[in-house]
Amino acid sequence: MTTQPGSYEVPEPVAVPTDYPTLAMHIDGRWTDGSGDRREAVINPATGARLGSVPLAEKADLDAALAAAARGYRIWRDTPVERRSRILRRAADLLRERAPQIGRVMTLEQGKALAEAVGEVQRVATLLDWDCEEGRRAYGRIIPTGPGETLTVRREPIGPVAAFTPWNFPAGSPMRKIAAALSAGCSIVIKASEEVPATACALVRCFEEAGVPAGVLNLVFGVPAEVSEHLVASPTIRFVAFTGSVPVGKKLAGLAAAVMKPTIMELGGHAPVIICDDVDPAAAAAACARGKYTNAGQVCTSPSRFFVHDSIHDEFVDALVKASEAVVVGDGLAPGVQMGPLANERRRAAVRRLVDDARDRGAAVLTGGEDLPGPGFFYRPTLLADVPADAEILRDEPFGPVAPVIRFRALDDAIAQANALPYGLAAYGFTHRADTVARLTDAFEAGILSINHVGGSVPQAPSGGFKESGHGREGGSEGLDGYLVTKRVSHRLAI
């Protein structure tokens, strides 16, 4: 495969790689194929080749995981926090040691460039370190009261957790749930994506080898609706954590509400970018391209609506075309590749539909706008200009390598358009004026705001959305809040 910028050579189909691991679920400290015979194929999105197959849980397997989580919770809750911390820090060390191997597996099953995949594993190790330390500092407090009485507040683990994660960040999404749950003293049953199962298995092996007791961390795969309905309804589960689409998040939140269980919902967005007239359009375009084409645009916080001031619009667009055409697209394992394929054909079909709709409504396709030939689920980095207001791509998150650009003259108009959707996950602004920064900070309806860059989440700060983009926060000192309950204790020393 060539690795020249803007070019692509059809890869030859490959046999099942010998370094793709055998897949299994992890229940009560044991690796198992489960009690049934249902399995689902895992496909390499760069070649279309079958990598292996993952077992799907039956109800008996889910019940076994729930029973294990109940036992594991009692063990882990009562394990001294210093010992819990040593185990979790060892797991983080193992993740760092194995990042190249786990990253390669991730690229095989998800498609992202190898450097991105390895970096993702390294970041989740850092996240685990952070959450581990936050667990050591789940402080309560003493409230002043009268003589002969103490009034205290305690923070305790909420109990067994059910978690559900998607395919776009095979290490990042599961680790946000696992790290927070275990650091808070909870046990967990996590259903990771059946499309990227080997990465989740590799994470769990690190915890297993670090000494996490049986039953504390249980990994299952299965038919999503079957698994979620069974786990959420179980009286064993005390908390539900989900990352994924808005419609599925609403469904799970409804299931949890029916049995009065708290949730954290990290849902989709449609992140606006406002590029003001006081910035260098070429530098802004370069930064936007880096953010847009990370993971082929399959990021819930990916910049996805570009509002550019009329005075610099043409320069910005020209620079973004050049940056888009310079992206090296190909198999993520090939040297020099910067952007891999989309994760599956349904994702590529959705991107194709949105681009075609915008083109049909009058948008100009300045570069890209088509599949790449050959096997795999590749789509060219795409820039749409003069996108009309009624184009579906301005309402529906593209979740792919497409950048629609819209002109604006008045900042208030750009802000109004940015906030017009029911989503509020991430937003971005480019300006060097302090008053404009203050205006954007106050006005953007989003839980994650970045100025003059499009960087991603960091362990030390919270991430989460407004409006239909969900509730609750992951990361930062707020990251363990959902996994802890508050208990007030009033103690009179004499009757």
Coordinates of C-alpha atoms in Angstrom, one line a residue:
M1 CA 0.0 0.0 0.0
T2 CA 1.3 3.5 -0.8
T3 CA 1.5 6.0 1.9
Q4 CA 1.7 9.2 -0.2
P5 CA -0.5 12.0 1.0
G6 CA -4.0 12.0 -0.6
S7 CA -3.5 8.7 -2.3
Y8 CA -4.6 5.2 -1.7
E9 CA -3.8 1.8 -3.1
V10 CA -6.2 -1.1 -2.8
P11 CA -4.8 -3.6 -0.2
E12 CA -4.8 -7.3 -1.0
P13 CA -7.2 -9.4 1.1
V14 CA -5.4 -11.0 4.0
A15 CA -5.8 -14.2 5.9
V16 CA -6.9 -14.2 9.5
P17 CA -3.9 -12.7 11.4
T18 CA -2.1 -15.1 13.7
D19 CA -1.8 -12.3 16.3
Y20 CA -5.5 -11.7 16.7
P21 CA -6.4 -13.3 20.0
T22 CA -9.0 -15.9 20.8
L23 CA -12.1 -14.2 22.1
A24 CA -14.1 -15.1 25.3
M25 CA -16.2 -13.5 28.0
H26 CA -14.8 -13.1 31.5
I27 CA -17.2 -14.0 34.3
D28 CA -16.3 -14.6 38.0
G29 CA -12.6 -14.7 37.3
R30 CA -12.9 -17.2 34.4
W31 CA -12.6 -16.9 30.7
T32 CA -15.6 -18.6 29.0
D33 CA -17.4 -19.1 25.7
G34 CA -20.7 -19.0 27.7
S35 CA -23.5 -21.5 27.8
G36 CA -24.8 -21.2 24.3
D37 CA -23.4 -21.5 20.8
R38 CA -24.3 -18.1 19.3
R39 CA -21.3 -16.2 18.0
E40 CA -20.7 -13.0 15.9
A41 CA -18.0 -12.5 13.3
V42 CA -15.4 -9.8 13.9
I43 CA -14.3 -8.0 10.7
N44 CA -11.2 -6.1 9.8
P45 CA -12.6 -2.8 8.4
A46 CA -9.5 -2.2 6.3
T47 CA -9.8 -5.4 4.4
G48 CA -13.2 -7.0 5.0
A49 CA -11.4 -10.1 6.2
R50 CA -12.9 -12.1 9.1
L51 CA -10.7 -11.9 12.2
G52 CA -12.5 -14.3 14.4
S53 CA -15.8 -14.6 16.2
V54 CA -17.0 -13.5 19.6
P55 CA -19.4 -15.5 21.9
L56 CA -22.7 -14.0 22.7
A57 CA -24.1 -14.3 26.2
E58 CA -27.3 -16.2 27.1
K59 CA -29.4 -15.2 30.1
A60 CA -27.7 -17.9 32.1
D61 CA -24.3 -16.2 31.4
L62 CA -25.7 -12.8 32.4
D63 CA -27.1 -14.3 35.6
A64 CA -23.7 -15.8 36.4
A65 CA -22.1 -12.4 35.8
L66 CA -24.6 -10.7 38.1
A67 CA -24.1 -13.2 40.9
A68 CA -20.4 -12.8 40.5
A69 CA -20.7 -9.0 40.6
A70 CA -22.7 -9.2 43.8
R71 CA -20.0 -11.4 45.5
G72 CA -17.2 -9.3 44.0
Y73 CA -18.7 -6.1 45.3
R74 CA -18.7 -7.3 48.9
I75 CA -15.0 -8.3 48.5
W76 CA -13.8 -5.2 46.7
R77 CA -15.8 -2.8 48.9
D78 CA -14.2 -4.2 52.0
T79 CA -10.7 -4.3 50.5
P80 CA -8.6 -1.5 52.1
V81 CA -8.2 1.4 49.7
E82 CA -4.5 1.2 49.8
R83 CA -4.5 -2.4 48.6
R84 CA -7.1 -1.5 45.9
S85 CA -4.9 1.3 44.8
R86 CA -1.8 -0.9 44.5
I87 CA -3.8 -3.4 42.3
L88 CA -5.1 -0.7 40.0
R89 CA -1.8 1.0 39.6
R90 CA -0.3 -2.4 38.6
A91 CA -3.0 -2.7 36.0
A92 CA -2.1 0.7 34.7
D93 CA 1.6 -0.3 34.5
L94 CA 0.6 -3.5 32.5
L95 CA -1.4 -1.4 30.1
R96 CA 1.6 0.8 29.4
E97 CA 3.8 -2.2 28.9
R98 CA 1.4 -3.8 26.5
A99 CA 0.3 -0.6 24.6
P100 CA 2.0 -1.6 21.3
Q101 CA 0.4 -5.1 21.3
I102 CA -3.0 -3.9 22.4
G103 CA -2.9 -1.0 19.9
R104 CA -2.2 -3.4 17.1
V105 CA -5.2 -5.5 18.0
M106 CA -7.3 -2.4 18.2
T107 CA -6.2 -1.3 14.7
L108 CA -7.0 -4.8 13.3
E109 CA -10.6 -4.7 14.6
Q110 CA -11.5 -1.0 14.6
G111 CA -9.3 0.4 11.8
K112 CA -7.8 3.5 13.3
A113 CA -4.2 4.3 12.6
L114 CA -1.7 2.4 14.8
A115 CA -0.2 5.5 16.4
E116 CA -3.7 6.6 17.4
A117 CA -4.5 3.1 18.8
V118 CA -1.3 2.9 20.9
G119 CA -1.8 6.4 22.1
E120 CA -5.3 5.5 23.2
V121 CA -4.0 2.6 25.4
Q122 CA -1.4 4.9 26.9
R123 CA -4.1 7.5 27.7
V124 CA -6.4 5.0 29.4
A125 CA -3.5 3.9 31.7
T126 CA -3.2 7.6 32.7
L127 CA -6.9 7.8 33.3
L128 CA -6.8 4.7 35.5
D129 CA -4.0 6.3 37.5
W130 CA -6.1 9.5 38.0
D131 CA -9.3 7.7 39.0
C132 CA -7.3 5.4 41.3
E133 CA -6.0 8.5 43.2
E134 CA -9.5 10.1 43.2
G135 CA -10.8 6.9 44.9
R136 CA -8.3 7.4 47.6
R137 CA -9.7 10.9 48.1
A138 CA -13.4 10.2 48.2
Y139 CA -13.6 12.3 51.3
G140 CA -16.5 12.8 53.6
R141 CA -16.7 15.6 56.2
I142 CA -17.6 16.5 59.8
I143 CA -20.3 19.1 60.3
P144 CA -20.2 21.2 63.4
T145 CA -23.0 20.5 65.8
G146 CA -23.7 20.6 69.6
P147 CA -22.0 18.9 72.5
G148 CA -22.5 15.1 72.8
E149 CA -23.3 14.6 69.1
T150 CA -21.3 14.1 65.9
L151 CA -22.7 14.7 62.4
T152 CA -20.7 13.3 59.5
V153 CA -21.0 12.7 55.8
R154 CA -19.6 9.6 54.2
R155 CA -19.0 8.7 50.6
E156 CA -19.4 5.0 49.8
P157 CA -19.4 2.9 46.7
I158 CA -22.9 2.6 45.2
G159 CA -22.7 -1.1 44.4
P160 CA -22.5 -3.3 41.3
V161 CA -22.5 -1.4 38.0
A162 CA -23.8 -2.3 34.5
A163 CA -21.9 -0.5 31.7
F164 CA -22.4 -0.5 28.0
T165 CA -19.8 0.9 25.5
P166 CA -19.5 1.4 21.7
W167 CA -16.9 0.6 19.1
N168 CA -15.2 3.9 18.3
F169 CA -12.8 3.9 21.2
P170 CA -12.3 0.2 22.0
A171 CA -10.0 1.0 25.0
G172 CA -11.1 4.5 26.0
S173 CA -14.9 3.9 26.4
P174 CA -14.6 0.7 28.5
M175 CA -11.9 2.1 30.7
R176 CA -13.8 5.2 31.6
K177 CA -16.4 2.9 33.2
I178 CA -14.1 0.3 34.6
A179 CA -11.6 2.8 36.1
A180 CA -14.3 4.8 37.8
A181 CA -16.2 1.8 39.1
L182 CA -13.2 0.0 40.5
S183 CA -11.6 3.1 41.9
A184 CA -14.8 3.9 43.8
G185 CA -15.0 0.4 45.2
C186 CA -17.7 -1.0 43.0
S187 CA -17.9 -4.1 41.0
I188 CA -18.9 -4.0 37.3
V189 CA -20.5 -6.0 34.5
I190 CA -19.5 -4.4 31.3
K191 CA -20.9 -5.2 27.8
A192 CA -18.3 -4.0 25.4
S193 CA -18.9 -3.8 21.7
E194 CA -19.1 -7.1 19.8
E195 CA -17.3 -5.3 16.9
V196 CA -14.1 -4.6 18.8
P197 CA -14.0 -7.3 21.5
A198 CA -10.3 -8.2 21.6
T199 CA -9.3 -4.8 22.9
A200 CA -11.8 -5.1 25.8
C201 CA -10.4 -8.6 26.6
A202 CA -6.9 -7.3 26.6
L203 CA -7.9 -4.6 29.2
V204 CA -9.5 -7.1 31.4
R205 CA -6.5 -9.4 31.3
C206 CA -4.4 -6.6 32.7
F207 CA -6.7 -6.2 35.6
E208 CA -6.9 -9.9 36.2
E209 CA -3.1 -10.3 36.2
A210 CA -2.8 -7.2 38.5
G211 CA -4.8 -9.1 41.1
V212 CA -8.4 -7.8 40.9
P213 CA -10.4 -10.5 42.7
A214 CA -12.8 -12.8 40.8
G215 CA -16.2 -11.3 40.3
V216 CA -15.2 -7.6 40.6
L217 CA -14.7 -7.1 36.8
N218 CA -17.0 -9.1 34.5
L219 CA -16.9 -8.8 30.7
V220 CA -19.8 -10.0 28.5
F221 CA -20.8 -9.7 24.9
G222 CA -24.2 -10.3 23.4
V223 CA -27.3 -9.0 21.5
P224 CA -27.4 -5.4 22.8
A225 CA -31.1 -5.2 23.6
E226 CA -31.1 -8.6 25.3
V227 CA -28.2 -7.8 27.5
S228 CA -29.2 -4.3 28.5
E229 CA -32.8 -5.2 29.4
H230 CA -31.6 -8.1 31.5
L231 CA -28.8 -6.3 33.3
V232 CA -30.6 -3.0 34.0
A233 CA -33.7 -4.7 35.4
S234 CA -31.7 -6.9 37.8
P235 CA -32.0 -5.9 41.4
T236 CA -28.2 -6.6 41.7
I237 CA -27.3 -3.6 39.6
R238 CA -27.3 -0.3 41.4
F239 CA -26.0 2.1 38.7
V240 CA -26.0 2.2 34.9
A241 CA -23.3 3.8 32.7
F242 CA -23.6 4.2 29.0
T243 CA -21.7 5.7 26.1
G244 CA -23.4 5.7 22.7
S245 CA -26.1 7.2 20.5
V246 CA -28.9 9.5 21.8
P247 CA -31.7 7.1 20.8
V248 CA -30.1 4.2 22.6
G249 CA -29.2 6.3 25.6
K250 CA -32.8 7.4 25.9
K251 CA -33.9 3.8 25.8
L252 CA -31.5 2.7 28.6
A253 CA -32.3 5.8 30.7
G254 CA -36.0 4.8 30.5
L255 CA -35.2 1.2 31.5
A256 CA -33.2 2.5 34.5
A257 CA -35.8 5.1 35.5
A258 CA -38.5 2.3 35.6
V259 CA -36.5 0.7 38.4
M260 CA -35.2 3.9 40.0
K261 CA -31.6 3.5 39.1
P262 CA -29.2 6.4 38.6
T263 CA -27.3 6.7 35.3
I264 CA -24.6 8.4 33.5
M265 CA -25.2 9.0 29.8
E266 CA -22.4 10.1 27.5
L267 CA -24.3 10.5 24.3
G268 CA -23.8 12.0 20.8
G269 CA -23.3 15.5 19.7
H270 CA -22.8 17.7 16.6
A271 CA -20.0 19.9 17.7
P272 CA -20.0 23.5 16.2
V273 CA -16.7 25.3 15.5
I274 CA -16.9 29.1 15.3
I275 CA -13.9 30.6 13.5
C276 CA -13.7 34.4 13.9
D277 CA -12.2 37.0 11.7
D278 CA -9.1 37.8 13.9
V279 CA -7.3 34.4 13.5
D280 CA -5.0 33.0 10.9
P281 CA -7.3 31.0 8.6
A282 CA -4.6 28.6 7.5
A283 CA -3.5 27.8 11.1
A284 CA -7.2 27.4 12.1
A285 CA -7.8 25.1 9.2
A286 CA -4.7 22.9 10.1
A287 CA -6.0 22.5 13.6
C288 CA -9.5 21.7 12.5
A289 CA -8.2 19.1 10.0
R290 CA -6.3 17.3 12.8
G291 CA -9.4 17.2 14.9
K292 CA -11.8 16.3 12.1
Y293 CA -9.9 13.3 10.7
T294 CA -8.9 11.8 14.0
N295 CA -10.4 8.3 14.1
A296 CA -11.9 9.0 10.7
G297 CA -14.3 11.5 12.4
Q298 CA -15.8 8.7 14.5
V299 CA -15.6 10.7 17.7
C300 CA -18.6 12.0 19.6
T301 CA -16.7 15.3 20.2
S302 CA -15.4 15.6 16.7
P303 CA -15.8 19.1 15.2
S304 CA -18.6 18.7 12.7
R305 CA -20.2 22.1 11.8
F306 CA -17.7 24.8 10.8
F307 CA -19.0 28.4 11.0
V308 CA -16.4 30.6 9.4
H309 CA -16.5 34.4 9.2
D310 CA -17.1 35.7 5.7
S311 CA -13.9 37.8 5.6
I312 CA -11.7 34.7 6.0
H313 CA -14.0 32.0 4.6
D314 CA -12.3 31.5 1.3
E315 CA -8.8 31.4 2.7
F316 CA -9.9 28.9 5.4
V317 CA -11.6 26.7 2.8
D318 CA -8.6 26.7 0.6
A319 CA -6.4 25.7 3.5
L320 CA -8.8 23.0 4.7
V321 CA -9.0 21.5 1.2
K322 CA -5.2 21.2 1.1
A323 CA -5.1 19.8 4.6
S324 CA -7.8 17.3 3.8
E325 CA -6.1 16.1 0.6
A326 CA -2.8 15.7 2.5
V327 CA -4.2 13.1 4.9
V328 CA -2.7 9.7 4.3
V329 CA -5.5 7.2 4.1
G330 CA -5.0 3.5 4.3
D331 CA -4.8 0.4 6.4
G332 CA -4.0 1.6 9.9
L333 CA -1.1 -0.9 10.2
A334 CA 0.7 0.5 7.2
P335 CA 3.6 2.9 8.0
G336 CA 2.7 6.6 7.7
V337 CA -1.1 6.1 7.6
Q338 CA -2.9 8.9 9.3
M339 CA -6.6 7.9 8.8
G340 CA -8.0 4.4 8.5
P341 CA -11.3 3.2 7.3
L342 CA -14.7 3.7 8.9
A343 CA -15.5 0.9 11.3
N344 CA -18.2 -0.8 9.4
E345 CA -20.2 -0.5 6.2
R346 CA -23.3 0.9 7.8
R347 CA -21.3 3.8 9.0
R348 CA -19.9 4.5 5.5
A349 CA -23.4 4.2 4.1
A350 CA -24.6 6.8 6.6
V351 CA -21.8 9.2 5.7
R352 CA -22.4 8.7 2.0
R353 CA -26.1 9.4 2.4
L354 CA -25.5 12.7 4.2
V355 CA -22.9 13.9 1.6
D356 CA -25.2 13.0 -1.3
D357 CA -28.1 14.8 0.4
A358 CA -26.0 18.0 0.9
R359 CA -24.8 17.8 -2.8
D360 CA -28.3 17.3 -4.0
R361 CA -29.4 20.4 -2.1
G362 CA -26.7 22.6 -3.6
A363 CA -23.6 22.2 -1.4
A364 CA -20.2 22.2 -3.2
V365 CA -18.0 19.1 -2.7
L366 CA -14.6 20.7 -2.8
T367 CA -12.7 17.5 -2.2
G368 CA -13.6 13.9 -1.4
G369 CA -17.2 12.9 -1.4
E370 CA -16.7 9.3 -2.5
D371 CA -15.7 5.8 -1.3
L372 CA -12.2 4.6 -1.9
P373 CA -12.0 1.6 -4.2
G374 CA -11.3 -1.9 -3.2
P375 CA -12.0 -3.9 0.0
G376 CA -12.6 -2.2 3.4
F377 CA -14.8 0.7 4.4
F378 CA -12.8 3.6 3.3
Y379 CA -14.2 7.1 2.6
R380 CA -12.2 10.0 1.4
P381 CA -11.7 13.1 3.6
T382 CA -14.5 15.4 2.5
L383 CA -15.1 19.1 2.5
L384 CA -18.5 20.6 1.8
A385 CA -18.9 24.4 1.2
D386 CA -21.9 26.6 0.8
V387 CA -24.0 24.0 2.7
P388 CA -27.6 25.0 2.7
A389 CA -29.5 25.3 6.0
D390 CA -31.9 22.4 5.1
A391 CA -29.1 19.9 4.5
E392 CA -29.4 16.9 6.8
I393 CA -25.7 17.0 7.7
L394 CA -26.3 20.2 9.6
R395 CA -28.9 18.4 11.8
D396 CA -27.5 14.8 11.9
E397 CA -24.1 14.0 13.3
P398 CA -22.0 12.7 10.4
F399 CA -19.7 10.6 12.6
G400 CA -17.3 10.4 9.7
P401 CA -14.6 12.3 7.8
V402 CA -16.8 15.1 6.5
A403 CA -16.4 18.8 7.2
P404 CA -19.4 21.1 6.3
V405 CA -18.6 24.8 6.2
I406 CA -21.1 27.6 6.6
R407 CA -20.4 31.4 6.2
F408 CA -21.4 33.9 8.9
R409 CA -21.1 37.7 9.2
A410 CA -22.4 38.4 12.7
L411 CA -21.2 36.4 15.7
D412 CA -24.6 36.3 17.3
D413 CA -26.0 34.6 14.2
A414 CA -23.2 31.9 14.4
I415 CA -23.9 31.3 18.0
A416 CA -27.6 31.0 17.4
Q417 CA -27.0 28.4 14.7
A418 CA -24.4 26.6 16.9
N419 CA -27.0 26.2 19.7
A420 CA -30.0 25.5 17.5
L421 CA -29.7 21.7 17.8
P422 CA -30.8 19.6 20.7
Y423 CA -27.2 18.5 21.4
G424 CA -24.7 20.1 23.6
L425 CA -21.6 17.9 24.0
A426 CA -18.6 19.8 22.6
A427 CA -18.0 23.1 21.0
Y428 CA -15.0 24.9 19.6
G429 CA -14.0 28.5 19.0
F430 CA -11.0 30.2 17.3
T431 CA -10.3 33.8 18.3
H432 CA -7.6 35.9 19.9
R433 CA -9.9 38.5 21.4
A434 CA -10.5 38.1 25.1
D435 CA -14.0 39.6 24.9
T436 CA -14.9 37.1 22.2
V437 CA -13.6 34.2 24.3
A438 CA -15.8 35.4 27.1
R439 CA -18.8 35.7 24.8
L440 CA -18.3 32.2 23.4
T441 CA -17.7 30.7 26.9
D442 CA -20.9 32.2 28.2
A443 CA -23.0 31.5 25.1
F444 CA -22.1 28.0 23.9
E445 CA -24.5 25.4 25.2
A446 CA -22.0 22.6 25.5
G447 CA -20.3 20.7 28.4
I448 CA -16.9 20.6 26.7
L449 CA -15.5 23.9 25.3
S450 CA -12.1 24.4 23.6
I451 CA -10.7 27.7 22.4
N452 CA -8.0 27.8 19.6
H453 CA -7.6 24.0 19.5
V454 CA -9.7 20.9 19.1
G455 CA -8.1 18.7 21.7
G456 CA -9.9 15.7 23.3
S457 CA -10.8 14.7 26.8
V458 CA -8.2 14.7 29.6
P459 CA -8.3 12.6 32.8
Q460 CA -8.0 15.6 35.2
A461 CA -11.1 17.4 33.9
P462 CA -14.7 16.4 33.5
S463 CA -16.4 15.5 30.2
G464 CA -20.1 15.4 29.5
G465 CA -22.9 17.0 27.7
F466 CA -25.9 19.4 28.0
K467 CA -29.4 18.8 26.6
E468 CA -29.8 15.5 24.7
S469 CA -26.1 14.9 24.8
G470 CA -26.6 13.3 28.2
H471 CA -25.9 13.8 31.8
G472 CA -23.3 13.1 34.4
R473 CA -19.5 13.6 34.0
E474 CA -16.5 11.3 33.3
G475 CA -13.0 12.4 34.4
G476 CA -11.9 15.0 36.8
S477 CA -12.8 15.1 40.4
E478 CA -16.4 14.7 39.3
G479 CA -15.7 11.4 37.5
L480 CA -16.4 9.1 40.5
D481 CA -19.6 11.0 41.6
G482 CA -22.0 8.6 40.0
Y483 CA -20.3 5.6 41.5
L484 CA -20.5 6.9 45.0
V485 CA -23.5 7.4 47.4
T486 CA -23.6 10.0 50.2
K487 CA -24.6 8.8 53.6
R488 CA -25.3 11.2 56.5
V489 CA -24.6 9.9 60.0
S490 CA -25.9 11.7 63.1
H491 CA -24.5 10.1 66.3
R492 CA -25.6 11.2 69.8
L493 CA -23.1 10.0 72.3
A494 CA -25.6 9.4 75.0
I495 CA -29.4 8.5 75.1

